[in-house]
Coordinates of C-alpha atoms and ligand atoms in Angstrom, one line a residue:
M77 CA 92.5 131.1 89.1
R78 CA 89.8 133.7 88.4
A79 CA 86.3 132.5 89.2
S80 CA 84.9 134.5 86.3
Q81 CA 86.9 132.3 83.8
L82 CA 86.4 128.9 85.5
L83 CA 83.6 126.4 85.1
I84 CA 82.3 126.2 88.7
P85 CA 78.6 125.6 88.4
T86 CA 77.5 125.8 92.1
M87 CA 74.0 124.9 93.0
K88 CA 71.9 126.6 95.8
E89 CA 69.6 123.8 96.4
D90 CA 70.3 120.2 97.4
P91 CA 70.0 118.0 94.3
A92 CA 67.5 115.1 94.4
D93 CA 68.8 111.6 94.6
A94 CA 71.9 112.4 96.5
D95 CA 71.7 110.5 99.8
V96 CA 75.0 111.3 101.5
A97 CA 76.7 114.6 102.3
S98 CA 79.7 114.1 100.0
H99 CA 77.5 113.4 97.0
R100 CA 75.3 116.4 97.6
L101 CA 78.3 118.7 98.2
M102 CA 80.3 117.5 95.3
L103 CA 77.3 118.3 93.0
R104 CA 76.5 121.6 94.7
A105 CA 80.1 122.8 94.8
G106 CA 80.5 122.0 91.1
L107 CA 83.1 119.3 91.5
I108 CA 81.4 116.6 89.4
R109 CA 78.5 116.0 87.1
Q110 CA 76.8 112.7 86.3
V111 CA 77.0 111.4 82.8
A112 CA 75.3 108.0 83.3
A113 CA 74.6 105.9 86.4
G114 CA 78.0 105.7 88.3
I115 CA 79.8 107.6 85.6
Y116 CA 81.0 111.2 86.1
T117 CA 82.7 114.1 84.6
W118 CA 85.1 115.9 86.9
L119 CA 85.0 119.7 86.7
P120 CA 88.0 122.1 87.2
L121 CA 87.8 122.3 91.1
G122 CA 87.3 118.5 91.3
V123 CA 90.3 117.9 89.1
K124 CA 92.4 120.1 91.3
V125 CA 91.6 118.0 94.3
L126 CA 92.2 114.8 92.4
Q127 CA 95.6 116.1 91.4
R128 CA 96.6 117.0 94.9
I129 CA 95.6 113.6 96.2
Q130 CA 97.6 112.0 93.5
E131 CA 100.6 114.1 94.3
I132 CA 100.5 112.9 97.9
V133 CA 100.0 109.3 96.9
R134 CA 102.9 109.5 94.4
E135 CA 105.3 111.2 96.9
E136 CA 104.6 108.6 99.6
L137 CA 104.8 105.6 97.2
E138 CA 108.1 106.8 95.7
A139 CA 109.4 107.2 99.3
S140 CA 108.4 103.6 99.8
N141 CA 110.4 102.5 96.7
A142 CA 107.4 101.8 94.5
Q143 CA 107.8 102.7 90.8
E144 CA 105.1 104.1 88.6
V145 CA 104.0 102.4 85.4
L146 CA 100.8 102.8 83.3
M147 CA 99.0 99.7 82.1
P148 CA 96.1 99.6 79.7
V149 CA 92.4 99.8 80.6
V150 CA 91.5 97.5 77.7
Q151 CA 92.9 94.1 78.3
P152 CA 92.9 90.8 76.3
A153 CA 90.6 88.0 77.6
S154 CA 93.5 85.5 77.1
L155 CA 95.3 86.8 80.2
W156 CA 92.1 86.6 82.3
K157 CA 91.5 83.1 81.1
E158 CA 95.0 82.1 82.2
S159 CA 94.3 83.1 85.8
G160 CA 90.8 81.6 85.6
R161 CA 89.1 84.9 86.4
W162 CA 87.5 85.4 83.0
D163 CA 84.6 83.2 84.3
E164 CA 84.9 84.1 88.0
M165 CA 84.4 87.8 87.6
G166 CA 80.8 87.5 86.4
S167 CA 78.9 90.6 85.2
E168 CA 80.9 93.1 87.3
M169 CA 83.5 93.0 84.5
A170 CA 82.6 94.7 81.2
R171 CA 83.6 92.8 78.1
L172 CA 83.9 93.8 74.5
H173 CA 85.0 92.5 71.1
D174 CA 87.4 94.2 68.7
R175 CA 86.7 94.4 64.9
H176 CA 88.4 91.0 64.5
D177 CA 86.1 89.5 67.1
N178 CA 88.8 89.1 69.7
E179 CA 87.6 89.3 73.3
F180 CA 88.7 92.1 75.7
C181 CA 87.6 93.5 79.0
L182 CA 87.7 96.9 80.7
S183 CA 90.1 96.5 83.6
P184 CA 88.4 96.2 87.0
T185 CA 91.9 95.4 88.5
Q186 CA 95.3 94.5 87.0
E187 CA 96.8 91.4 88.6
E188 CA 96.8 89.5 85.2
V189 CA 98.5 92.2 83.1
V190 CA 101.2 93.0 85.7
T191 CA 102.0 89.4 86.3
D192 CA 102.3 88.9 82.5
L193 CA 104.7 91.9 82.4
V194 CA 106.9 90.6 85.2
R195 CA 107.1 87.1 84.0
R196 CA 108.4 88.4 80.6
E197 CA 110.7 91.1 81.9
I198 CA 112.1 89.8 85.2
Q199 CA 114.2 86.6 84.9
S200 CA 116.4 86.6 88.0
Y201 CA 116.3 86.9 91.8
K202 CA 118.8 89.7 91.4
E203 CA 116.1 91.9 90.0
L204 CA 113.8 91.4 93.0
P205 CA 111.9 92.7 94.8
R206 CA 109.9 95.0 92.5
N207 CA 107.0 97.1 93.5
L208 CA 105.1 98.6 90.6
Y209 CA 102.1 100.9 90.8
Q210 CA 99.9 103.0 88.5
I211 CA 97.1 105.5 88.9
Q212 CA 94.6 104.5 86.3
T213 CA 90.9 104.3 85.4
K214 CA 89.0 101.1 86.4
F215 CA 85.6 100.0 85.3
R216 CA 83.4 97.8 87.5
D217 CA 79.7 97.3 86.5
E218 CA 78.6 97.6 90.1
I219 CA 75.1 96.2 90.8
R220 CA 74.2 99.3 92.8
P221 CA 76.4 102.3 91.9
R222 CA 75.5 104.9 94.6
F223 CA 76.7 107.8 96.7
G224 CA 78.3 109.6 93.8
V225 CA 81.9 108.8 93.3
M226 CA 82.0 106.7 96.4
R227 CA 80.7 103.6 94.6
S228 CA 80.8 104.4 90.9
R229 CA 81.2 102.2 87.9
E230 CA 84.1 104.1 86.4
F231 CA 86.7 105.3 88.9
T232 CA 90.4 106.1 89.4
M233 CA 92.4 103.6 91.5
K234 CA 96.0 103.6 92.6
D235 CA 96.9 100.0 92.2
G236 CA 100.2 98.5 93.1
Y237 CA 101.8 95.0 92.9
S238 CA 104.9 93.7 94.4
F239 CA 107.0 90.6 93.5
H240 CA 109.3 88.6 95.8
L241 CA 111.0 85.3 96.1
D242 CA 110.8 84.8 99.8
Q243 CA 108.1 85.4 102.4
D244 CA 110.3 87.5 104.7
N245 CA 111.1 89.9 101.9
F246 CA 107.4 90.1 101.0
N247 CA 106.4 90.7 104.6
A248 CA 108.8 93.7 104.8
T249 CA 107.2 95.2 101.7
Y250 CA 103.7 94.6 103.0
Q251 CA 104.6 96.3 106.3
E252 CA 106.1 99.2 104.3
M253 CA 102.9 99.6 102.2
H254 CA 100.9 99.5 105.5
H255 CA 103.0 102.4 106.8
C256 CA 102.9 104.1 103.4
Y257 CA 99.0 104.0 103.4
S258 CA 98.9 105.3 106.9
R259 CA 101.2 108.2 106.0
I260 CA 99.1 109.1 102.9
L261 CA 95.8 109.2 105.0
T262 CA 97.5 111.1 107.8
R263 CA 98.6 113.7 105.3
M264 CA 95.0 114.1 104.3
S265 CA 94.1 114.7 108.0
L266 CA 91.7 111.7 107.9
K267 CA 90.6 109.7 110.9
F268 CA 91.0 106.1 109.8
R269 CA 91.7 102.5 111.0
A270 CA 93.6 99.7 109.3
V271 CA 91.4 96.7 109.7
D272 CA 91.8 93.0 109.3
A273 CA 89.6 92.1 106.4
D274 CA 88.3 89.4 104.1
T275 CA 90.0 88.9 100.8
G276 CA 86.9 88.7 98.5
N277 CA 87.5 87.7 94.8
I278 CA 91.0 89.1 94.6
G279 CA 91.9 86.1 96.7
G280 CA 95.0 85.4 98.7
D281 CA 95.8 84.8 102.4
N282 CA 95.3 87.9 104.3
S283 CA 94.4 91.5 103.8
H284 CA 94.0 94.9 105.5
E285 CA 91.5 97.5 104.6
F286 CA 92.0 101.2 105.3
Q287 CA 88.7 102.5 106.6
V288 CA 88.0 106.2 106.9
L289 CA 85.6 106.6 109.8
A290 CA 82.3 108.1 108.7
E291 CA 78.6 107.6 109.7
S292 CA 77.7 107.1 106.0
G293 CA 80.3 104.3 105.5
E294 CA 79.0 101.0 104.0
D295 CA 81.3 98.9 106.3
L296 CA 80.9 98.2 110.0
I297 CA 84.1 97.8 111.8
A298 CA 84.9 96.7 115.3
Y299 CA 87.9 98.3 117.0
S300 CA 89.6 98.2 120.4
T301 CA 89.1 101.2 122.6
E302 CA 92.7 100.7 123.9
S303 CA 94.8 99.1 121.2
D304 CA 95.4 99.0 117.4
Y305 CA 93.1 96.0 117.0
A306 CA 90.5 96.6 114.3
A307 CA 88.6 94.3 112.0
N308 CA 85.6 94.2 109.8
V309 CA 82.8 93.1 112.1
E310 CA 82.3 89.9 110.0
K311 CA 86.0 89.1 110.6
A312 CA 86.5 90.3 114.2
T313 CA 87.4 87.5 116.5
T314 CA 86.4 86.9 120.1
L315 CA 88.6 86.6 123.1
F316 CA 89.0 82.9 124.0
P317 CA 88.6 82.2 127.7
T318 CA 91.7 80.6 129.1
E319 CA 89.8 78.1 131.4
R320 CA 86.8 75.9 131.0
P321 CA 83.9 76.6 133.4
A322 CA 83.5 75.0 136.9
P323 CA 80.9 72.3 136.8
G324 CA 77.3 73.5 137.4
T325 CA 75.2 72.4 140.3
A326 CA 71.6 72.3 138.9
E327 CA 69.9 69.0 138.0
L328 CA 69.1 68.3 134.4
T329 CA 65.3 68.8 134.2
R330 CA 62.8 68.3 131.3
I331 CA 60.2 71.0 131.0
D332 CA 57.3 71.2 128.5
T333 CA 57.6 74.4 126.5
P334 CA 54.6 74.3 124.1
D335 CA 54.6 77.0 121.5
A336 CA 58.0 78.4 122.6
K337 CA 60.0 78.1 119.4
T338 CA 62.4 81.0 119.8
I339 CA 65.0 81.8 122.3
D340 CA 63.0 84.9 123.5
A341 CA 59.8 82.8 123.9
V342 CA 61.7 80.1 125.8
A343 CA 63.5 82.6 128.0
Q344 CA 60.3 84.4 128.8
L345 CA 58.4 81.2 129.6
L346 CA 61.1 80.0 131.9
G347 CA 61.8 83.4 133.5
A348 CA 65.4 83.2 132.3
D349 CA 67.7 85.5 130.4
A350 CA 68.6 84.8 126.7
T351 CA 72.3 84.7 127.9
Q352 CA 71.4 81.6 130.0
C353 CA 70.0 79.8 127.0
I354 CA 71.7 78.2 124.1
K355 CA 70.5 77.8 120.5
T356 CA 71.4 75.0 118.2
L357 CA 71.4 75.5 114.4
F358 CA 72.0 72.9 111.7
V359 CA 73.9 73.5 108.5
D360 CA 75.0 71.1 105.7
G361 CA 78.4 69.5 106.0
V362 CA 80.7 68.5 103.1
A363 CA 80.1 65.1 101.5
D364 CA 82.9 62.6 101.8
D365 CA 84.9 62.6 98.5
D366 CA 85.8 58.9 98.9
N367 CA 82.3 57.8 99.5
S368 CA 80.0 59.5 97.0
E369 CA 77.1 57.3 98.1
A370 CA 77.0 58.6 101.6
P371 CA 74.9 61.8 102.2
A372 CA 76.7 64.9 103.4
P373 CA 76.8 65.0 107.2
L374 CA 74.8 67.5 109.2
V375 CA 76.7 70.0 111.3
A376 CA 75.2 71.3 114.6
L377 CA 76.3 74.7 115.7
V378 CA 75.7 75.8 119.3
L379 CA 75.6 79.4 120.3
R380 CA 74.6 81.4 123.4
G381 CA 71.0 82.6 123.0
D382 CA 71.8 86.2 122.5
H383 CA 74.6 85.7 120.0
E384 CA 74.5 85.5 116.2
L385 CA 76.2 83.0 113.9
N386 CA 79.1 84.3 111.9
E387 CA 78.9 82.8 108.4
L388 CA 82.5 83.6 107.4
K389 CA 84.0 81.9 110.4
T390 CA 81.7 78.9 110.3
E391 CA 82.3 78.2 106.6
K392 CA 86.0 77.8 107.3
L393 CA 85.5 75.0 109.8
A394 CA 86.5 71.4 108.8
G395 CA 83.4 69.5 107.5
V396 CA 81.2 72.6 106.9
A397 CA 79.9 73.3 103.4
S398 CA 81.0 76.6 101.9
P399 CA 79.0 78.7 101.1
L400 CA 77.0 78.0 104.3
K401 CA 73.6 76.4 103.8
M402 CA 71.0 75.9 106.5
A403 CA 70.1 72.2 106.7
D404 CA 66.7 70.9 105.5
P405 CA 64.3 70.8 108.5
A406 CA 63.0 67.3 107.4
R407 CA 66.6 66.0 107.5
I408 CA 67.1 67.4 110.9
K409 CA 63.9 65.9 112.2
A410 CA 64.9 62.5 110.8
A411 CA 68.4 62.6 112.3
V412 CA 67.6 64.2 115.7
G413 CA 63.9 63.5 116.3
A414 CA 62.8 67.1 116.8
G415 CA 62.1 70.1 114.7
I416 CA 63.6 73.6 114.8
G417 CA 62.9 75.3 118.1
S418 CA 63.5 72.3 120.3
L419 CA 67.0 71.3 119.3
G420 CA 70.0 71.0 121.7
P421 CA 73.3 69.3 122.3
V422 CA 72.3 67.0 125.1
G423 CA 72.2 63.4 123.8
L424 CA 73.2 64.3 120.3
N425 CA 75.2 61.4 118.9
T426 CA 78.1 62.9 117.1
S427 CA 79.4 60.6 114.4
A428 CA 80.6 60.7 110.8
S429 CA 77.1 61.9 109.8
L430 CA 76.7 64.4 112.6
I431 CA 79.4 67.0 113.5
L432 CA 79.0 69.3 116.5
Y433 CA 80.7 72.7 117.0
V434 CA 80.1 74.9 120.1
D435 CA 81.0 78.6 120.3
H436 CA 83.3 79.2 123.2
S437 CA 80.9 81.5 124.9
A438 CA 78.2 78.8 124.9
A439 CA 80.8 76.4 126.1
Q440 CA 81.4 78.6 129.2
L441 CA 77.8 78.3 130.4
T442 CA 76.7 76.3 133.4
D443 CA 73.2 75.3 134.4
F444 CA 71.9 76.4 131.0
I445 CA 68.7 76.0 129.1
C446 CA 68.6 74.1 125.8
G447 CA 66.2 72.2 123.5
A448 CA 65.7 68.5 124.5
N449 CA 65.5 67.2 120.9
T450 CA 61.9 66.3 121.5
D451 CA 59.3 68.7 120.1
D452 CA 58.1 71.3 122.6
V453 CA 60.4 70.1 125.4
H454 CA 63.5 71.9 126.8
F455 CA 66.1 71.1 129.5
T456 CA 67.0 73.4 132.3
G457 CA 70.0 72.9 134.5
A458 CA 72.1 71.5 131.6
N459 CA 75.9 71.3 132.0
W460 CA 78.6 70.5 129.5
A461 CA 80.9 67.9 130.9
R462 CA 78.1 66.0 132.7
D463 CA 75.4 66.1 130.0
S464 CA 77.3 66.6 126.7
A465 CA 81.0 66.1 126.8
L466 CA 83.0 68.3 124.5
A467 CA 86.5 67.9 123.0
D468 CA 88.7 71.0 122.8
E469 CA 88.6 71.0 119.0
Q470 CA 84.8 71.3 119.0
I471 CA 85.0 74.6 120.9
R472 CA 85.4 77.3 118.3
D473 CA 84.8 81.0 117.5
L474 CA 81.5 80.8 115.7
R475 CA 79.8 84.1 116.3
N476 CA 79.7 87.8 115.5
V477 CA 81.3 90.0 118.1
I478 CA 79.1 92.5 120.0
E479 CA 79.9 96.0 121.2
G480 CA 81.4 96.3 124.6
E481 CA 82.9 92.8 124.8
P482 CA 86.6 92.4 125.5
S483 CA 88.9 93.0 122.5
P484 CA 90.5 89.7 121.3
D485 CA 94.0 91.0 122.1
G486 CA 92.8 91.4 125.7
K487 CA 93.3 95.2 125.6
G488 CA 90.2 97.3 126.1
V489 CA 86.8 96.5 124.8
L490 CA 85.3 96.5 121.3
A491 CA 83.5 99.5 119.9
F492 CA 81.8 99.7 116.5
A493 CA 82.1 102.4 113.9
R494 CA 81.1 102.7 110.3
G495 CA 83.9 103.1 107.7
I496 CA 84.5 103.9 104.1
E497 CA 87.1 101.6 102.6
V498 CA 89.6 103.7 100.8
G499 CA 92.4 101.3 100.5
H500 CA 93.0 97.5 100.6
I501 CA 96.3 95.7 100.7
F502 CA 96.5 91.9 100.0
Q503 CA 98.9 89.1 100.5
L504 CA 98.3 87.2 97.3
G505 CA 100.9 84.5 97.9
T506 CA 101.4 82.6 94.6
K507 CA 97.8 82.6 93.4
Y508 CA 98.5 84.5 90.2
S509 CA 102.1 83.5 89.7
D510 CA 101.1 79.8 89.9
A511 CA 98.2 80.2 87.5
M512 CA 100.3 82.2 85.1
N513 CA 103.6 80.4 85.6
A514 CA 105.5 83.5 86.7
T515 CA 108.9 82.3 87.9
V516 CA 112.4 83.6 88.1
L517 CA 115.8 81.9 88.6
N518 CA 116.7 81.7 92.2
A519 CA 120.2 81.9 93.7
E520 CA 120.6 78.1 93.2
G521 CA 119.8 78.5 89.5
R522 CA 116.4 76.9 89.7
Q523 CA 113.0 78.4 88.6
Q524 CA 111.0 79.5 91.6
T525 CA 107.4 80.9 91.7
L526 CA 107.0 84.5 92.6
I527 CA 105.2 85.7 95.8
M528 CA 102.9 88.6 95.2
G529 CA 101.3 91.4 97.1
C530 CA 98.7 93.9 95.8
Y531 CA 97.8 97.3 97.1
G532 CA 94.7 99.3 96.0
M533 CA 93.6 102.8 96.9
G534 CA 90.5 104.5 95.6
I535 CA 91.6 107.9 94.4
T536 CA 88.1 109.2 93.4
R537 CA 86.5 107.5 96.4
L538 CA 89.0 109.3 98.7
V539 CA 87.6 112.7 97.6
A540 CA 84.1 111.6 98.8
A541 CA 85.6 110.1 102.0
I542 CA 87.4 113.3 102.8
I543 CA 84.3 115.4 102.4
E544 CA 82.3 113.0 104.6
Q545 CA 84.7 113.8 107.4
C546 CA 85.3 117.4 106.6
H547 CA 82.1 119.4 106.0
D548 CA 79.5 121.4 107.9
D549 CA 76.0 122.6 107.2
N550 CA 77.2 125.2 104.7
G551 CA 79.6 123.1 102.7
I552 CA 83.0 121.4 102.4
C553 CA 85.9 122.2 104.7
W554 CA 88.9 120.9 102.8
P555 CA 92.0 119.8 104.7
D556 CA 94.9 122.1 103.7
S557 CA 96.7 119.3 102.0
V558 CA 94.1 118.5 99.3
A559 CA 92.1 121.8 98.9
P560 CA 91.6 122.9 95.3
A561 CA 93.2 126.3 96.4
D562 CA 94.8 127.6 99.6
V563 CA 93.1 131.0 99.6
H564 CA 89.8 132.3 98.3
I565 CA 89.7 136.0 97.8
L566 CA 86.2 137.5 97.6
G567 CA 86.2 140.8 95.9
L568 CA 82.9 142.4 96.8
N569 CA 81.7 144.7 94.1
Y570 CA 84.7 143.6 92.0
G571 CA 84.8 145.4 88.7
K572 CA 82.5 148.2 89.9
S573 CA 84.6 149.5 92.8
A574 CA 88.1 150.6 91.5
E575 CA 89.5 150.3 95.1
V576 CA 88.2 146.8 95.6
T577 CA 89.4 145.7 92.2
A578 CA 92.9 147.1 92.7
A579 CA 93.2 145.7 96.3
S580 CA 91.9 142.2 95.2
D581 CA 94.2 142.0 92.2
R582 CA 97.1 143.1 94.4
M583 CA 96.4 140.5 97.0
Y584 CA 95.9 137.8 94.3
D585 CA 99.2 138.6 92.6
T586 CA 101.2 138.8 95.9
L587 CA 99.9 135.5 97.2
R588 CA 100.5 133.8 94.0
A589 CA 104.0 135.2 93.8
Q590 CA 104.6 133.5 97.2
G591 CA 103.6 130.2 95.7
L592 CA 100.1 130.0 97.1
R593 CA 97.2 128.6 95.1
V594 CA 94.6 131.3 95.0
L595 CA 91.0 131.5 93.7
L596 CA 89.8 135.1 93.2
D597 CA 86.0 135.6 93.1
D598 CA 86.0 138.4 90.5
R599 CA 82.4 137.5 89.4
K600 CA 79.7 140.1 89.1
E601 CA 77.7 138.5 91.8
R602 CA 76.0 139.8 95.0
P603 CA 78.0 139.4 98.2
G604 CA 75.5 136.9 99.6
I605 CA 76.1 134.6 96.7
K606 CA 79.9 134.9 97.0
F607 CA 79.8 134.1 100.7
A608 CA 77.5 131.1 100.2
D609 CA 79.6 129.8 97.3
A610 CA 82.8 130.2 99.3
D611 CA 81.4 128.2 102.2
L612 CA 80.2 125.6 99.8
I613 CA 83.5 125.3 97.9
G614 CA 85.4 125.2 101.2
I615 CA 88.8 126.6 100.5
P616 CA 90.7 126.8 103.9
H617 CA 91.5 130.5 104.0
R618 CA 89.2 133.3 102.9
V619 CA 90.0 137.0 102.4
T620 CA 87.0 139.3 101.9
I621 CA 87.8 142.7 100.3
G622 CA 85.0 145.3 100.4
D623 CA 84.7 149.1 100.2
R624 CA 83.6 149.6 103.8
N625 CA 86.6 147.9 105.4
L626 CA 89.1 149.2 102.8
K627 CA 88.3 152.7 103.9
N628 CA 89.9 151.8 107.2
G629 CA 92.7 150.1 105.4
E630 CA 91.4 146.6 106.4
V631 CA 90.2 143.4 104.9
E632 CA 88.3 140.5 106.5
Y633 CA 90.1 137.2 107.1
R634 CA 88.5 133.9 108.0
R635 CA 89.6 130.3 108.3
R636 CA 86.8 128.1 106.8
T637 CA 86.5 126.2 110.0
A638 CA 86.5 129.2 112.3
A639 CA 83.3 130.7 113.7
D640 CA 84.2 134.3 113.2
S641 CA 86.3 136.5 110.9
E642 CA 88.9 139.0 111.9
L643 CA 89.6 142.5 110.5
M644 CA 93.3 142.8 109.5
T645 CA 95.4 145.0 107.2
P646 CA 96.3 143.3 103.9
D647 CA 99.9 143.1 105.0
A648 CA 98.9 141.3 108.2
V649 CA 96.9 138.8 106.0
L650 CA 99.9 138.3 103.8
A651 CA 102.1 137.8 106.7
R652 CA 99.8 135.2 108.2
L653 CA 99.3 133.2 105.0
T654 CA 102.9 133.1 104.1
A655 CA 104.2 132.5 107.6
Ligands
LIG626 P1 84.2 97.4 97.9 O1 84.2 96.4 99.0 O2 84.0 98.8 98.4 O3 83.4 97.0 96.7 P2 86.5 96.2 96.8 O4 87.0 95.3 97.9 O5 85.8 95.7 95.7 O6 85.7 97.5 97.5 P3 89.2 96.6 95.9 O7 89.1 95.6 94.7 O8 90.1 96.2 97.0 O9 87.8 97.1 96.3 O10 89.7 98.0 95.2 C1 90.7 98.8 95.8 C2 90.0 100.2 96.2 O11 89.4 100.7 95.0 C3 89.0 100.1 97.2 O12 89.6 100.1 98.5 C4 88.2 101.4 97.0 O13 88.8 102.5 97.6 C5 88.3 101.5 95.5 N1 87.0 101.1 94.9 C6 86.6 99.8 94.7 N2 85.4 99.8 94.1 C7 85.0 101.1 93.8 C8 83.9 101.7 93.2 N3 82.9 101.0 92.7 N4 83.9 103.1 93.2 C9 84.9 103.8 93.7 N5 86.0 103.3 94.3 C10 86.1 101.9 94.3
LIG627 MG1 83.7 95.7 95.2

């Protein structure tokens, strides 16, 4: 590639409205240009990177026995209505009509189309399992497209779907895809974690996200310092104590606490630590289906004073309304006799209309402080068994994890890091095959519903994620495996100096003949501009050819990530680059 013939519109200054390094650098290095909010054109160097990423993805997927297909971006509404997602997807899905007024959408994902394909084309267990993937454009009308191609509206995704008859067979493929994703990201030299995640609107039972660690990441993950345990913070679990606490010794004492409505205020007033207090929140329960007259129960949730309620975990508890809704203060007052700020578990009469759950960390406390269910009064010296008996099933994991607490697998402690989700694999179970009646004949000759998995990877987002991890103050530092070229030759005074021109062309031809990807800066630009652009574009190896060094039979070689360059003969450079 000769720079003089390529569209590489580099920019000297940081563009406005680019908040993260990858977005800034992708614009400055001339990889992308914005067309509309969240919609981009990819320029030649950007396309090279995309192609290299896709090559790695294809190689690893084929090695894992997945087969490439190509499904349409424009999809009929009828399939989405069958799965029920036409209504569920809301305004993130772009919809359109054809000239006959038939409804279509721009594909945000492809479960419906692939399930339709498989139910038509696969009839027997003998043809299973099948693992189909594509690399295709997706459109999602994101509320807040931002960070360039990291969260765009039009983007390229690798999406794969597998089909099975039995769970063990599915599990093997899921594991294989887990390994495959790890191999792909490792080949891109990325630091990443596979985390236990929530399934969102794709649905299904279980899922893992592949998070590239980066300060600018939108997700917060908790991981063990000593094991593979990692989860989105909202999903991370806490280590259950194996034993209940020894009984406390203090006496239960009522204390007036006027104006102390928060844990901090109560703790300060009583000279205690927030970890010695408990807080009690009330949320709505689910109404009893059989008795529509009865109001929905109230659910009391008890946490240690310094802990935060985790909505995701709480919503899943029996009797709790989902989505979680804080209870009306007037209802709480009527049921318990006190307002928010003076609530507690002592003397709460649990019944069909009042359910109580206690986080296990709160259940471990002895001689604790809690609201007395009388306005402006608290108890000190409260103890569970004596003052408020708990059944085992009331003690649950209700809270967000905090940094430094033991990892739930008992190995190491939890640390937090920000991550960019570049991949997501799901166990879909029979969600789509049930809804769309995708069955095959099993070995006994009966129709059986297919079990599905789905596996997404953001190809365009990966480019941004790689740059987030691999850049310095001067520009991008591409990992070798995805760089738009292997070697950047800077011909200083190219075109004017016959020696430089001849030596640069010779180096260019020789390296290319060895199978290397080479970018030759043959532009009529000042050396300073060539150096700055080379740093910005970030090709791993740089060879600078100038008159002064050529007189001594030398050129300058520098690795993009090295602090200094070395003077070498052209032959020595060739030997190093082709070793
Ligand atoms: P997010 O939580 O970031 O919105 P998601 O859960 O909606 O992601 P999936 O539906 O699992 O994403 O899509 C698979 C992959 O596609 C993601 O892991 C991500 O890499 C990529 N992706 C999703 N949305 C976008 C987007 N708006 N722009 C670029 N890539 C995206
Ligand atoms: Mg999303």
